[in-house]
PDB file of C-alpha atoms in Angstrom:
ATOM      1  CA  UNK A 206      -0.020   0.021   0.014  1.00 57.00           C
ATOM      2  CA  UNK A 207       1.380   3.482  -0.908  1.00 56.00           C
ATOM      3  CA  UNK A 208       1.106   6.608   1.457  1.00 56.00           C
ATOM      4  CA  UNK A 209      -1.643   9.188   0.507  1.00 55.00           C
ATOM      5  CA  UNK A 210      -0.238  11.986  -1.439  1.00 54.00           C
ATOM      6  CA  UNK A 211      -1.078  15.771  -1.054  1.00 51.00           C
ATOM      7  CA  UNK A 212      -2.926  17.261  -3.965  1.00 52.00           C
ATOM      8  CA  UNK A 213      -2.134  20.821  -5.062  1.00 51.00           C
ATOM      9  CA  UNK A 214       0.443  21.384  -2.527  1.00 49.00           C
ATOM     10  CA  UNK A 215       2.188  24.799  -2.728  1.00 49.00           C
ATOM     11  CA  UNK A 216       5.849  24.860  -2.873  1.00 49.00           C
ATOM     12  CA  UNK A 217       7.637  26.098   0.237  1.00 51.00           C
ATOM     13  CA  UNK A 218       7.818  30.054   0.529  1.00 50.00           C
ATOM     14  CA  UNK A 219      10.885  31.699  -0.359  1.00 48.00           C
ATOM     15  CA  UNK A 220      12.700  33.723   2.549  1.00 49.00           C
ATOM     16  CA  UNK A 221      11.590  37.367   2.207  1.00 46.00           C
ATOM     17  CA  UNK A 222      15.201  38.677   1.889  1.00 46.00           C
ATOM     18  CA  UNK A 223      15.526  36.676  -1.393  1.00 46.00           C
ATOM     19  CA  UNK A 224      12.301  38.153  -2.810  1.00 45.00           C
ATOM     20  CA  UNK A 225      13.086  40.608  -5.634  1.00 45.00           C
ATOM     21  CA  UNK A 226      10.735  43.669  -5.506  1.00 47.00           C
ATOM     22  CA  UNK A 227       9.719  45.739  -8.385  1.00 49.00           C
ATOM     23  CA  UNK A 228      10.229  49.586  -8.583  1.00 52.00           C
ATOM     24  CA  UNK A 229       6.551  50.127  -7.583  1.00 56.00           C
ATOM     25  CA  UNK A 230       7.235  49.010  -3.998  1.00 58.00           C
ATOM     26  CA  UNK A 231       6.498  51.739  -1.508  1.00 63.00           C
ATOM     27  CA  UNK A 232       9.437  53.332   0.298  1.00 53.00           C
ATOM     28  CA  UNK A 233       9.388  55.514   3.332  1.00 58.00           C
ATOM     29  CA  UNK A 234       8.902  59.269   2.390  1.00 48.00           C
ATOM     30  CA  UNK A 235      11.676  61.570   2.886  1.00 49.00           C
ATOM     31  CA  UNK A 236      11.180  64.628   5.277  1.00 48.00           C
ATOM     32  CA  UNK A 237      10.937  66.850   2.333  1.00 45.00           C
ATOM     33  CA  UNK A 238       8.283  64.778   0.914  1.00 47.00           C
ATOM     34  CA  UNK A 239       6.238  64.774   4.057  1.00 50.00           C
ATOM     35  CA  UNK A 240       6.246  68.531   4.276  1.00 49.00           C
ATOM     36  CA  UNK A 241       2.981  70.291   3.961  1.00 55.00           C
ATOM     37  CA  UNK A 242       4.598  73.199   2.223  1.00 61.00           C
ATOM     38  CA  UNK A 243       7.691  73.842   0.271  1.00 80.00           C
ATOM     39  CA  UNK A 244      10.479  75.538   2.073  1.00 85.00           C
ATOM     40  CA  UNK A 245      12.658  78.179   0.679  1.00 90.00           C
ATOM     41  CA  UNK A 246      15.916  79.549   2.064  1.00 93.00           C
ATOM     42  CA  UNK A 247      15.427  83.247   2.495  1.00 93.00           C
ATOM     43  CA  UNK A 248      17.232  85.593   4.846  1.00 95.00           C
ATOM     44  CA  UNK A 249      15.070  88.718   5.472  1.00 96.00           C
ATOM     45  CA  UNK A 250      14.381  90.804   8.522  1.00 98.00           C
ATOM     46  CA  UNK A 251      11.256  90.057  10.877  1.00 98.00           C
ATOM     47  CA  UNK A 252       9.864  91.647  13.919  1.00 98.00           C
ATOM     48  CA  UNK A 253       8.295  89.179  16.434  1.00 98.00           C
ATOM     49  CA  UNK A 254       5.609  90.563  18.612  1.00 98.00           C
ATOM     50  CA  UNK A 255       4.757  88.401  21.990  1.00 97.00           C
ATOM     51  CA  UNK A 256       1.779  89.440  23.990  1.00 95.00           C
ATOM     52  CA  UNK A 257       2.612  90.964  27.241  1.00 93.00           C
ATOM     53  CA  UNK A 258       6.184  91.560  26.237  1.00 93.00           C
ATOM     54  CA  UNK A 259       7.041  95.404  26.130  1.00 93.00           C
ATOM     55  CA  UNK A 260       9.389  95.452  23.194  1.00 96.00           C
ATOM     56  CA  UNK A 261       9.288  93.253  20.088  1.00 97.00           C
ATOM     57  CA  UNK A 262      12.212  91.018  19.145  1.00 97.00           C
ATOM     58  CA  UNK A 263      14.135  91.720  15.881  1.00 98.00           C
ATOM     59  CA  UNK A 264      15.529  88.891  13.910  1.00 98.00           C
ATOM     60  CA  UNK A 265      15.662  87.308  10.534  1.00 98.00           C
ATOM     61  CA  UNK A 266      14.353  84.279   8.666  1.00 97.00           C
ATOM     62  CA  UNK A 267      16.413  81.192   7.937  1.00 96.00           C
ATOM     63  CA  UNK A 268      13.854  79.385   5.777  1.00 95.00           C
ATOM     64  CA  UNK A 269      10.146  80.281   5.009  1.00 95.00           C
ATOM     65  CA  UNK A 270       7.090  78.338   3.798  1.00 93.00           C
ATOM     66  CA  UNK A 271       3.439  79.247   3.160  1.00 92.00           C
ATOM     67  CA  UNK A 272       2.787  77.884   6.635  1.00 94.00           C
ATOM     68  CA  UNK A 273       5.546  79.266   8.735  1.00 96.00           C
ATOM     69  CA  UNK A 274       9.300  79.854   9.111  1.00 97.00           C
ATOM     70  CA  UNK A 275      12.381  79.018  10.928  1.00 97.00           C
ATOM     71  CA  UNK A 276      13.325  82.450  12.523  1.00 98.00           C
ATOM     72  CA  UNK A 277      16.701  83.442  13.965  1.00 98.00           C
ATOM     73  CA  UNK A 278      16.312  85.542  17.181  1.00 98.00           C
ATOM     74  CA  UNK A 279      18.613  86.930  19.891  1.00 96.00           C
ATOM     75  CA  UNK A 280      16.709  84.898  22.451  1.00 94.00           C
ATOM     76  CA  UNK A 281      14.766  81.633  22.375  1.00 94.00           C
ATOM     77  CA  UNK A 282      11.070  81.575  22.741  1.00 95.00           C
ATOM     78  CA  UNK A 283       9.426  78.594  24.544  1.00 96.00           C
ATOM     79  CA  UNK A 284       7.471  75.898  22.500  1.00 97.00           C
ATOM     80  CA  UNK A 285       3.770  76.792  22.304  1.00 97.00           C
ATOM     81  CA  UNK A 286       4.175  80.454  22.683  1.00 97.00           C
ATOM     82  CA  UNK A 287       1.646  82.449  20.739  1.00 98.00           C
ATOM     83  CA  UNK A 288       2.996  85.478  18.848  1.00 98.00           C
ATOM     84  CA  UNK A 289       2.687  87.480  15.741  1.00 98.00           C
ATOM     85  CA  UNK A 290       5.197  87.880  12.891  1.00 98.00           C
ATOM     86  CA  UNK A 291       5.780  91.301  11.176  1.00 97.00           C
ATOM     87  CA  UNK A 292       7.231  91.526   7.643  1.00 96.00           C
ATOM     88  CA  UNK A 293       8.780  95.107   8.055  1.00 96.00           C
ATOM     89  CA  UNK A 294       9.092  95.511   4.316  1.00 93.00           C
ATOM     90  CA  UNK A 295       5.183  95.038   3.693  1.00 93.00           C
ATOM     91  CA  UNK A 296       4.248  95.997   7.491  1.00 94.00           C
ATOM     92  CA  UNK A 297       1.860  92.771   7.397  1.00 96.00           C
ATOM     93  CA  UNK A 298       1.532  90.824  10.510  1.00 97.00           C
ATOM     94  CA  UNK A 299       0.564  87.041  10.741  1.00 98.00           C
ATOM     95  CA  UNK A 300      -0.478  85.150  14.129  1.00 98.00           C
ATOM     96  CA  UNK A 301       1.740  82.170  14.665  1.00 98.00           C
ATOM     97  CA  UNK A 302       2.809  79.812  17.462  1.00 98.00           C
ATOM     98  CA  UNK A 303       6.309  78.124  18.311  1.00 98.00           C
ATOM     99  CA  UNK A 304       6.061  74.543  17.325  1.00 97.00           C
ATOM    100  CA  UNK A 305       9.244  73.033  18.781  1.00 96.00           C
ATOM    101  CA  UNK A 306      11.903  74.218  21.403  1.00 97.00           C
ATOM    102  CA  UNK A 307      14.397  76.612  19.960  1.00 96.00           C
ATOM    103  CA  UNK A 308      17.965  75.465  18.960  1.00 95.00           C
ATOM    104  CA  UNK A 309      21.087  77.572  19.375  1.00 93.00           C
ATOM    105  CA  UNK A 310      23.399  78.346  16.476  1.00 89.00           C
ATOM    106  CA  UNK A 311      26.133  80.824  15.868  1.00 91.00           C
ATOM    107  CA  UNK A 312      23.580  83.484  14.916  1.00 91.00           C
ATOM    108  CA  UNK A 313      21.280  83.208  17.725  1.00 94.00           C
ATOM    109  CA  UNK A 314      18.191  81.000  18.537  1.00 97.00           C
ATOM    110  CA  UNK A 315      16.442  79.102  15.716  1.00 97.00           C
ATOM    111  CA  UNK A 316      12.843  79.463  16.515  1.00 98.00           C
ATOM    112  CA  UNK A 317      10.408  77.394  14.452  1.00 97.00           C
ATOM    113  CA  UNK A 318       6.980  78.926  13.944  1.00 98.00           C
ATOM    114  CA  UNK A 319       3.837  77.975  12.350  1.00 97.00           C
ATOM    115  CA  UNK A 320       1.079  80.348  11.188  1.00 97.00           C
ATOM    116  CA  UNK A 321      -2.189  79.917  12.453  1.00 97.00           C
ATOM    117  CA  UNK A 322      -3.715  79.918   8.909  1.00 95.00           C
ATOM    118  CA  UNK A 323      -1.357  79.259   5.865  1.00 90.00           C
ATOM    119  CA  UNK A 324      -0.256  82.620   4.417  1.00 92.00           C
ATOM    120  CA  UNK A 325       1.654  82.162   1.202  1.00 87.00           C
ATOM    121  CA  UNK A 326       1.533  85.812   0.356  1.00 90.00           C
ATOM    122  CA  UNK A 327       2.993  86.831   3.555  1.00 95.00           C
ATOM    123  CA  UNK A 328       6.611  86.597   2.609  1.00 94.00           C
ATOM    124  CA  UNK A 329       5.989  88.394  -0.747  1.00 89.00           C
ATOM    125  CA  UNK A 330       7.784  85.753  -2.858  1.00 87.00           C
ATOM    126  CA  UNK A 331       6.751  83.080  -5.227  1.00 80.00           C
ATOM    127  CA  UNK A 332       7.022  79.418  -3.875  1.00 76.00           C
ATOM    128  CA  UNK A 333       7.984  76.693  -6.305  1.00 69.00           C
ATOM    129  CA  UNK A 334       5.512  73.923  -6.788  1.00 68.00           C
ATOM    130  CA  UNK A 335       5.866  70.816  -4.648  1.00 65.00           C
ATOM    131  CA  UNK A 336       7.583  67.955  -6.499  1.00 60.00           C
ATOM    132  CA  UNK A 337       5.105  65.305  -7.445  1.00 55.00           C
ATOM    133  CA  UNK A 338       5.405  61.955  -5.839  1.00 48.00           C
TER     134      UNK A 338
END
């Protein structure tokens, strides 16, 4: 008598590290691809107004976007602080808040701010289109 045989048995699965994947396989997005808005290197003066503070802080931008900026100031501002950023060239103001703790660099404190509402015209520049994924 012969032993019973399996019908339609699948071949053993290949180890995953040997599987070749096509170009269509998803890869993790880079930080640039995850951004909501395109960043532009732009050094321009800004005035930061903090409610309850007698004098505004004068600084300049490091990078800007339609939704905020990295601003270099003579002192750090704590995360969560609400403020307004003034563009002295146009005298426009926009409400914002500090999104992360400031970092020190050779020029001062790098303070990342996000506008309450995206304001692409605030910087008075044209932003390049986002790269298509």
